[in-house]
mmCIF file of C-alpha atoms in Angstrom:
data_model
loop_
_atom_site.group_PDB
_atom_site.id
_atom_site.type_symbol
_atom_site.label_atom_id
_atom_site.label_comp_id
_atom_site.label_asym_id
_atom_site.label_seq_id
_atom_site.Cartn_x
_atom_site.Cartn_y
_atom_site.Cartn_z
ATOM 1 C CA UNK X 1 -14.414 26.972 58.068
ATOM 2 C CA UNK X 2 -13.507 25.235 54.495
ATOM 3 C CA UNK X 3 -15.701 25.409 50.937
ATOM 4 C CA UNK X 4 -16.718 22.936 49.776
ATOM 5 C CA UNK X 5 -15.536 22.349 46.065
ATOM 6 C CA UNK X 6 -14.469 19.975 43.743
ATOM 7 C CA UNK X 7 -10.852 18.741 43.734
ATOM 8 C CA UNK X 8 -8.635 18.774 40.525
ATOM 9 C CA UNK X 9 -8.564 15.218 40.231
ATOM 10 C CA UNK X 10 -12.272 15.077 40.210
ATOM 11 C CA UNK X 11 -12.741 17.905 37.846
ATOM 12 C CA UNK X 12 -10.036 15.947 35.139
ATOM 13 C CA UNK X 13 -12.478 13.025 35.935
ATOM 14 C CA UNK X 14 -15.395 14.851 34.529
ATOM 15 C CA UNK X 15 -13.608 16.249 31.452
ATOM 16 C CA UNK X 16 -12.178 12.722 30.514
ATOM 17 C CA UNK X 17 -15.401 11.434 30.939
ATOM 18 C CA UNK X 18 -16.989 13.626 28.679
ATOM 19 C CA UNK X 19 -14.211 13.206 26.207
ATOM 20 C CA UNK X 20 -14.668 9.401 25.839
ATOM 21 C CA UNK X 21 -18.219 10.477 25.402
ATOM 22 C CA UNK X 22 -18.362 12.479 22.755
ATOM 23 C CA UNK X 23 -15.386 10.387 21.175
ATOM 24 C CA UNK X 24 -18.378 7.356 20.948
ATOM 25 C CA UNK X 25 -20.470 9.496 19.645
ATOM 26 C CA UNK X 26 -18.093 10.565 16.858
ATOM 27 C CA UNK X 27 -17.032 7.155 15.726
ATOM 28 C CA UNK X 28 -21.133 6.107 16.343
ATOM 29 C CA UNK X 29 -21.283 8.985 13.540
ATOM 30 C CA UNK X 30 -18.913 9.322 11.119
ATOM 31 C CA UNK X 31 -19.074 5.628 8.878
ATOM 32 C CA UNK X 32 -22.369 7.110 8.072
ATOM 33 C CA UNK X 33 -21.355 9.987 6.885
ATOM 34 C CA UNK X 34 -18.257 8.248 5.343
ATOM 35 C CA UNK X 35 -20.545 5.629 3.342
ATOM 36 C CA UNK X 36 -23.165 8.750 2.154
ATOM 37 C CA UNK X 37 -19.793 9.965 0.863
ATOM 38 C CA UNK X 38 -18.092 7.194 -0.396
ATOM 39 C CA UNK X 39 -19.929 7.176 -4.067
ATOM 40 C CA UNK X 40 -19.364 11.128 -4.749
ATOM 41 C CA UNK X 41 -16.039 10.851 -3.252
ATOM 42 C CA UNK X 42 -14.445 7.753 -4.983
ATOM 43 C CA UNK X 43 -16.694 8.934 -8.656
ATOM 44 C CA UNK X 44 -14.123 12.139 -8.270
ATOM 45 C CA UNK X 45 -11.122 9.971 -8.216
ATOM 46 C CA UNK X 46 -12.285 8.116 -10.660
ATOM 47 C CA UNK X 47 -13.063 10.876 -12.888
ATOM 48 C CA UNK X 48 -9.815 12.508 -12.525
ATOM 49 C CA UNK X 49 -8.094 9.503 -13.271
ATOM 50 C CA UNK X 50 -9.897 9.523 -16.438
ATOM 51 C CA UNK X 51 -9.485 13.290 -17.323
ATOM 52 C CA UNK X 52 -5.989 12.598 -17.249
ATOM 53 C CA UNK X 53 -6.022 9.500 -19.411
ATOM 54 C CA UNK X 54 -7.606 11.475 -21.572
ATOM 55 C CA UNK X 55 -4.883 14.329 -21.685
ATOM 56 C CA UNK X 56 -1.956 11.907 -21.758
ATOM 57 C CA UNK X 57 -4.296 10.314 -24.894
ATOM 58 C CA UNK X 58 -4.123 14.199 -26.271
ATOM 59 C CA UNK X 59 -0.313 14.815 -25.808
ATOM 60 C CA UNK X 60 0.505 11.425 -27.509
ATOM 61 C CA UNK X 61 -1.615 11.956 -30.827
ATOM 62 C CA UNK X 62 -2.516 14.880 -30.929
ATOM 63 C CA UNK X 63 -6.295 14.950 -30.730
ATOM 64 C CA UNK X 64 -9.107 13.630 -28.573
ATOM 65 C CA UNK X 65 -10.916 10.164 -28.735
ATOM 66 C CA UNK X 66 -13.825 10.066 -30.955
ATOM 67 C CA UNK X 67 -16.996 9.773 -28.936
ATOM 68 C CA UNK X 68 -18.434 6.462 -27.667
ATOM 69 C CA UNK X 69 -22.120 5.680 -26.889
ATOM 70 C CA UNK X 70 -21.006 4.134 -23.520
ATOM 71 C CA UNK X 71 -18.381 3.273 -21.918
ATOM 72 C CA UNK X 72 -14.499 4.728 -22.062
ATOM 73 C CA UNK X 73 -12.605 5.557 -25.361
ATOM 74 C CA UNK X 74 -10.330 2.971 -27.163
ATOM 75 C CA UNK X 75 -6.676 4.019 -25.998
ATOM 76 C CA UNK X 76 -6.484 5.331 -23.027
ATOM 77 C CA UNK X 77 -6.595 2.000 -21.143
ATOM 78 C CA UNK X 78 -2.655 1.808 -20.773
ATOM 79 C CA UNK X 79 -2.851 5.112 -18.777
ATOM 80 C CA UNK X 80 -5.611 3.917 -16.085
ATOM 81 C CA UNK X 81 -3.930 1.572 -14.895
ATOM 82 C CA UNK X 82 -3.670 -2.356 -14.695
ATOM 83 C CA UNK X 83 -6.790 -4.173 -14.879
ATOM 84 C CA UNK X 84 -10.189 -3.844 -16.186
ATOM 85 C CA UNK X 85 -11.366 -0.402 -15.222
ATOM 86 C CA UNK X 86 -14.526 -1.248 -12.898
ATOM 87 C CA UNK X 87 -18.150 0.291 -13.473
ATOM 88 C CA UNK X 88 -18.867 3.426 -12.467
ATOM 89 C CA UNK X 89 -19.907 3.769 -8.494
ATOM 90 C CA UNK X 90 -23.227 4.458 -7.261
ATOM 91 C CA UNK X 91 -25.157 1.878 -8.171
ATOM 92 C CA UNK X 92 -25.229 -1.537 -10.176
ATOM 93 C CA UNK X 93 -26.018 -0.250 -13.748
ATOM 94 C CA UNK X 94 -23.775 3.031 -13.815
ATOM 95 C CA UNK X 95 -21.229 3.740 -16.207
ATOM 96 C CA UNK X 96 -18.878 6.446 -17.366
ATOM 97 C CA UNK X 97 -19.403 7.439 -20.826
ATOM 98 C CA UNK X 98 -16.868 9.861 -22.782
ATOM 99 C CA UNK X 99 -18.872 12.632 -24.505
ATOM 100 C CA UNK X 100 -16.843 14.257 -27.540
ATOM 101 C CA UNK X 101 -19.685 16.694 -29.589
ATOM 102 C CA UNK X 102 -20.667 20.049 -30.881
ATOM 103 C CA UNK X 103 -22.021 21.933 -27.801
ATOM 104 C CA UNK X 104 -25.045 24.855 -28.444
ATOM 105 C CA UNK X 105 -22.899 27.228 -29.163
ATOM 106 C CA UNK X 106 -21.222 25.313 -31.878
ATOM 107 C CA UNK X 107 -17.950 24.438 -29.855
ATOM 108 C CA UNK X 108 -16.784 21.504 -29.169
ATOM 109 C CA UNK X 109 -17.578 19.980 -25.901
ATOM 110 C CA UNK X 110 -15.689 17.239 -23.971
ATOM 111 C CA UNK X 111 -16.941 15.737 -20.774
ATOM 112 C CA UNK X 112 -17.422 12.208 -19.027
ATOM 113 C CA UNK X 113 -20.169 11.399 -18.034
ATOM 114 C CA UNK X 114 -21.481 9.067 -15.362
ATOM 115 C CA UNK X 115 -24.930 7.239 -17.238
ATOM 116 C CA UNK X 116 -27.447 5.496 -14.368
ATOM 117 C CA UNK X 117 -29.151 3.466 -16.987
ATOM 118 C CA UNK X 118 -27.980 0.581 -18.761
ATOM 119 C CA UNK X 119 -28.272 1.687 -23.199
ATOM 120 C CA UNK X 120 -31.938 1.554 -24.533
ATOM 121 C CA UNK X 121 -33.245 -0.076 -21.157
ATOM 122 C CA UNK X 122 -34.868 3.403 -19.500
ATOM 123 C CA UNK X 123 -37.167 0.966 -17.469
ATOM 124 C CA UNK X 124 -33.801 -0.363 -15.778
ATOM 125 C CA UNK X 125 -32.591 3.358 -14.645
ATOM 126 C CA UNK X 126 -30.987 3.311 -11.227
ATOM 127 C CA UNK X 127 -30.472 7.104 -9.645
ATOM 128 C CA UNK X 128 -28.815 7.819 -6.313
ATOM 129 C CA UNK X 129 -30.622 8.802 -3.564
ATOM 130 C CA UNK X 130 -29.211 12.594 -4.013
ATOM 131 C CA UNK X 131 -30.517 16.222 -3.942
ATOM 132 C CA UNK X 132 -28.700 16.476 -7.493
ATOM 133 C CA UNK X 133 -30.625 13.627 -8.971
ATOM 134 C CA UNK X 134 -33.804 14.499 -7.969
ATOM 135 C CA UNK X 135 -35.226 15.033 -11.337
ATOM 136 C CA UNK X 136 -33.179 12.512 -13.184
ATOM 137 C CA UNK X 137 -34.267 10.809 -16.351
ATOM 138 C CA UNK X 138 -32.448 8.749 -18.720
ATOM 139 C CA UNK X 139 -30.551 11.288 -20.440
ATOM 140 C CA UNK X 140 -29.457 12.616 -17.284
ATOM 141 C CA UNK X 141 -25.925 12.340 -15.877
ATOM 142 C CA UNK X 142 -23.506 13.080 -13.500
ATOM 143 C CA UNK X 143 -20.454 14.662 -15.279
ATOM 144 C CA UNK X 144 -16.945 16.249 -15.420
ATOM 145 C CA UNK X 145 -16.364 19.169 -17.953
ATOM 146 C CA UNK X 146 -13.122 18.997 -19.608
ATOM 147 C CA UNK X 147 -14.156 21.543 -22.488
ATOM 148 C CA UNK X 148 -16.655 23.973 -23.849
ATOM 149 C CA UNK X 149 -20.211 24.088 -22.600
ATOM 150 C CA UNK X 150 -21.509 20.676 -21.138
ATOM 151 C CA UNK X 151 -24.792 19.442 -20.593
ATOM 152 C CA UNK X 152 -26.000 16.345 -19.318
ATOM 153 C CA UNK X 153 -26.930 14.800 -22.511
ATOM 154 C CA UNK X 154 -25.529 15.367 -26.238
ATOM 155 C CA UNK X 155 -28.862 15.115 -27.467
ATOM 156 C CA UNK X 156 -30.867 17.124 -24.759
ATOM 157 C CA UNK X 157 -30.796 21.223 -24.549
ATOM 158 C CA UNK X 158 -28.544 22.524 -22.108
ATOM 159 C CA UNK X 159 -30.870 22.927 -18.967
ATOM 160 C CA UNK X 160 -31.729 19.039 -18.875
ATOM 161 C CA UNK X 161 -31.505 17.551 -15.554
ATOM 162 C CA UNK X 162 -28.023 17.017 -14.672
ATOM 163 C CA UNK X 163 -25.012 17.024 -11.687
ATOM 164 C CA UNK X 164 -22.100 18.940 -13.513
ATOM 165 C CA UNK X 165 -19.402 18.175 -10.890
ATOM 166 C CA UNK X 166 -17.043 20.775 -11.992
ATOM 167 C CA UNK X 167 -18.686 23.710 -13.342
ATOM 168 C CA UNK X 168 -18.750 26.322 -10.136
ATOM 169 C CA UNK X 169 -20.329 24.174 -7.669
ATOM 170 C CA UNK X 170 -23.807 24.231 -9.053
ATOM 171 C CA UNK X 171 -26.342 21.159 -8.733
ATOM 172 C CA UNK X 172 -27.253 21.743 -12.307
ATOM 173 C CA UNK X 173 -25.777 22.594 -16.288
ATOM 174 C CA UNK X 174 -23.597 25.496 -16.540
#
């Protein structure tokens, strides 16, 4: 008397089945992780491009830029390529912002610094929907530490809500 049992070809039959299945379910998936991404991910980019503007910038005089209240530093244009370097991502109003001051320790800090509201217009602030930016005000930023000890804001003390993306992994200052 013979078993009863399944054949190869029906057993292959079930696994490719389940493969095109769970391949759907992947691609159903993964733009929306891509796009919850895409910001944090292309804001890295971005800010390494700038960090090494800002070195080339060093090597070829000698010093950093002077600070600016918003926006990128005078000179380093040639080395970020052609075009006008776009806003910062996020959301509509963000920009980057190059930080050059006197940290709390008396040091000199140097960071960018992603700003989410447009200068003097804290009713037009624009945060990302982000763990890191829960407690976001208008000093706050999102920022890169070249040098010494950064904080979100030149003008705020050092534990002022803030996204330091460089500084150890942590959602906060240094």
């Amino acid at each position: 008397m013979r078993k009863k049992s399944f054949t190869l070809i029906e057993v292959l039959l079930v696994v490719v089945i389940i493969a095109i299945l769970a391949g759907i379910v992947i691609v159903a998936v993964n733009p929306l992780r891509m796009i919850l991404g895409t910001n944090e991910s292309r804001a890295s980019a971005e800010l390494l491009a700038i960090r090494d503007a800002l070195y080339m910038y060093y090597y070829d005089n000698r010093k950093w830029p002077d600070d600016v209240s918003r926006g990128l530093p005078n000179g380093i244009e040639e080395n970020l390529g052609a075009g006008e370097w776009p806003m910062a991502p996020f959301n509509d109003v963000s920009e980057y912002d190059w930080d050059n001051f006197i940290g709390s320790d008396g040091k000199q800090v140097l960071q960018i610094s992603i700003r989410f509201c447009p200068l003097g217009r804290a009713d037009q602030c624009e945060f990302p929907d982000a763990d890191w930016a829960e407690n976001f005000d208008y000093y706050s930023s999102y920022y890169f530490c070249i040098q010494g000890k950064c904080r979100a804001h030149p003008d705020k003390p050092d534990n002022h809500p803030g996204h330091c993306v460089n500084c150890g992994g942590s959602s906060s200052n240094p």
